[in-house]
């Protein structure tokens, strides 16, 4: 009987330990902004046939976006740690700012890329967004992301 209780306690302890703390894995393995930008530029170069001048321009644009995103993420995280939640007006303003930033980025990309490259880039962006929505939906439903 003692062995049975010991085995049950051990199994419960190991499964609890293996699951980890809530939210522990989120963002832990996130690559730094420079690595993300390099990866995106490499993919765009291969799929859109960017020349070296375009690569540098795209890299600069993406680095600016990444720095802005990281600064906003840090500010939001600081507010969250203090227990502050954004008001409805602040949320609406953040959405408006994000839409403005996205429009500015599209305008810049249009200047950098040729017309065909821009069309292909827009399609790539739609696919990525579609994939992300599927992953977020899967996460909300509590199922693995690859089981769509």
Short mmCIF file of C-alpha atoms in Angstrom, two decimals:
data_model
loop_
_atom_site.label_atom_id
_atom_site.label_comp_id
_atom_site.label_asym_id
_atom_site.label_seq_id
_atom_site.Cartn_x
_atom_site.Cartn_y
_atom_site.Cartn_z
CA UNK A 1 0.00 0.00 0.00
CA UNK A 2 2.85 2.39 0.83
CA UNK A 3 4.42 1.73 -2.56
CA UNK A 4 1.17 2.48 -4.33
CA UNK A 5 0.78 5.80 -2.50
CA UNK A 6 4.42 6.66 -3.21
CA UNK A 7 4.03 5.87 -6.91
CA UNK A 8 0.82 7.94 -7.17
CA UNK A 9 2.44 10.89 -5.39
CA UNK A 10 5.49 10.62 -7.63
CA UNK A 11 3.39 10.53 -10.82
CA UNK A 12 1.30 13.52 -9.72
CA UNK A 13 4.42 15.44 -8.75
CA UNK A 14 6.17 14.73 -12.04
CA UNK A 15 3.19 15.63 -14.21
CA UNK A 16 2.68 18.87 -12.30
CA UNK A 17 6.37 19.72 -12.59
CA UNK A 18 6.45 18.85 -16.30
CA UNK A 19 3.60 21.25 -17.08
CA UNK A 20 5.43 24.22 -15.60
CA UNK A 21 4.01 27.51 -14.45
CA UNK A 22 1.24 29.33 -16.26
CA UNK A 23 2.61 31.62 -18.95
CA UNK A 24 6.18 30.48 -18.35
CA UNK A 25 6.95 29.64 -21.97
CA UNK A 26 5.45 32.70 -23.63
CA UNK A 27 8.01 34.88 -25.30
CA UNK A 28 10.89 33.10 -23.63
CA UNK A 29 12.33 31.81 -26.88
CA UNK A 30 11.43 34.89 -28.90
CA UNK A 31 14.30 35.84 -31.21
CA UNK A 32 15.65 39.35 -30.89
CA UNK A 33 14.42 41.97 -33.39
CA UNK A 34 17.62 41.84 -35.47
CA UNK A 35 17.27 38.08 -35.98
CA UNK A 36 13.60 38.47 -36.91
CA UNK A 37 14.40 41.19 -39.44
CA UNK A 38 17.24 39.14 -40.98
CA UNK A 39 14.90 36.17 -41.36
CA UNK A 40 12.17 38.27 -42.98
CA UNK A 41 14.61 40.00 -45.34
CA UNK A 42 16.08 36.63 -46.36
CA UNK A 43 12.62 35.25 -47.11
CA UNK A 44 11.62 38.36 -49.04
CA UNK A 45 14.87 38.24 -50.99
CA UNK A 46 14.28 34.66 -52.05
CA UNK A 47 10.57 35.05 -52.85
CA UNK A 48 10.62 38.55 -54.34
CA UNK A 49 14.12 38.58 -55.87
CA UNK A 50 15.20 41.75 -54.08
CA UNK A 51 18.41 43.43 -55.16
CA UNK A 52 20.97 44.61 -52.59
CA UNK A 53 19.65 48.19 -52.53
CA UNK A 54 16.11 46.95 -51.89
CA UNK A 55 17.39 44.60 -49.20
CA UNK A 56 19.02 47.46 -47.30
CA UNK A 57 15.94 49.67 -47.62
CA UNK A 58 13.60 46.89 -46.48
CA UNK A 59 15.94 46.02 -43.62
CA UNK A 60 15.97 49.64 -42.46
CA UNK A 61 12.19 49.87 -42.59
CA UNK A 62 11.71 46.60 -40.73
CA UNK A 63 14.29 47.55 -38.08
CA UNK A 64 12.45 50.82 -37.42
CA UNK A 65 9.19 48.90 -37.06
CA UNK A 66 10.82 46.33 -34.76
CA UNK A 67 12.29 49.02 -32.49
CA UNK A 68 8.93 50.77 -32.25
CA UNK A 69 7.20 47.47 -31.53
CA UNK A 70 9.70 46.55 -28.79
CA UNK A 71 9.35 49.98 -27.16
CA UNK A 72 5.56 49.64 -27.13
CA UNK A 73 5.80 46.09 -25.81
CA UNK A 74 8.05 47.24 -22.96
CA UNK A 75 5.73 50.14 -22.08
CA UNK A 76 2.69 47.84 -22.13
CA UNK A 77 4.49 45.27 -20.01
CA UNK A 78 5.40 47.98 -17.48
CA UNK A 79 1.78 49.06 -17.22
CA UNK A 80 0.65 45.47 -16.89
CA UNK A 81 3.09 44.82 -14.03
CA UNK A 82 1.69 47.86 -12.22
CA UNK A 83 -1.79 46.43 -12.68
CA UNK A 84 -2.96 49.26 -14.94
CA UNK A 85 -5.35 48.43 -17.72
CA UNK A 86 -5.85 50.67 -20.75
CA UNK A 87 -9.17 52.48 -21.02
CA UNK A 88 -11.50 51.98 -23.98
CA UNK A 89 -10.30 55.29 -25.43
CA UNK A 90 -6.67 54.21 -25.14
CA UNK A 91 -7.43 50.90 -26.84
CA UNK A 92 -9.21 52.72 -29.67
CA UNK A 93 -6.24 55.09 -30.02
CA UNK A 94 -3.79 52.15 -30.09
CA UNK A 95 -5.81 50.52 -32.87
CA UNK A 96 -5.88 53.78 -34.82
CA UNK A 97 -2.12 54.25 -34.36
CA UNK A 98 -1.49 50.68 -35.49
CA UNK A 99 -3.59 51.20 -38.63
CA UNK A 100 -1.71 54.44 -39.37
CA UNK A 101 1.65 52.70 -38.91
CA UNK A 102 0.58 49.86 -41.19
CA UNK A 103 -0.53 52.31 -43.87
CA UNK A 104 2.79 54.17 -43.62
CA UNK A 105 4.70 50.88 -43.91
CA UNK A 106 2.71 49.88 -46.99
CA UNK A 107 3.45 53.26 -48.55
CA UNK A 108 7.16 52.84 -47.86
CA UNK A 109 7.15 49.29 -49.26
CA UNK A 110 5.41 50.55 -52.38
CA UNK A 111 8.29 52.99 -52.89
CA UNK A 112 10.93 50.30 -52.35
CA UNK A 113 9.44 47.41 -54.34
CA UNK A 114 8.46 47.21 -57.99
CA UNK A 115 4.77 46.85 -58.81
CA UNK A 116 4.99 43.05 -59.26
CA UNK A 117 7.06 42.64 -56.11
CA UNK A 118 4.58 44.72 -54.15
CA UNK A 119 1.65 42.58 -55.32
CA UNK A 120 3.50 39.41 -54.38
CA UNK A 121 4.50 40.91 -51.02
CA UNK A 122 0.85 41.82 -50.32
CA UNK A 123 -0.18 38.23 -51.02
CA UNK A 124 2.60 36.92 -48.76
CA UNK A 125 1.41 39.24 -46.00
CA UNK A 126 -2.20 38.01 -46.37
CA UNK A 127 -1.03 34.39 -46.09
CA UNK A 128 1.00 35.11 -42.96
CA UNK A 129 -1.97 36.92 -41.40
CA UNK A 130 -4.26 33.99 -42.28
CA UNK A 131 -1.82 31.52 -40.70
CA UNK A 132 -1.56 33.64 -37.55
CA UNK A 133 -5.33 33.82 -37.21
CA UNK A 134 -5.50 30.04 -37.45
CA UNK A 135 -2.84 29.68 -34.77
CA UNK A 136 -4.57 32.17 -32.47
CA UNK A 137 -7.91 30.44 -32.97
CA UNK A 138 -6.33 27.08 -32.19
CA UNK A 139 -4.73 28.52 -29.06
CA UNK A 140 -8.07 29.94 -27.90
CA UNK A 141 -9.77 26.60 -28.44
CA UNK A 142 -7.00 24.86 -26.53
CA UNK A 143 -5.85 22.57 -29.28
CA UNK A 144 -2.40 22.22 -30.84
CA UNK A 145 -1.71 24.66 -33.65
CA UNK A 146 -0.95 21.98 -36.24
CA UNK A 147 -4.39 20.33 -35.82
CA UNK A 148 -6.38 22.78 -37.95
#
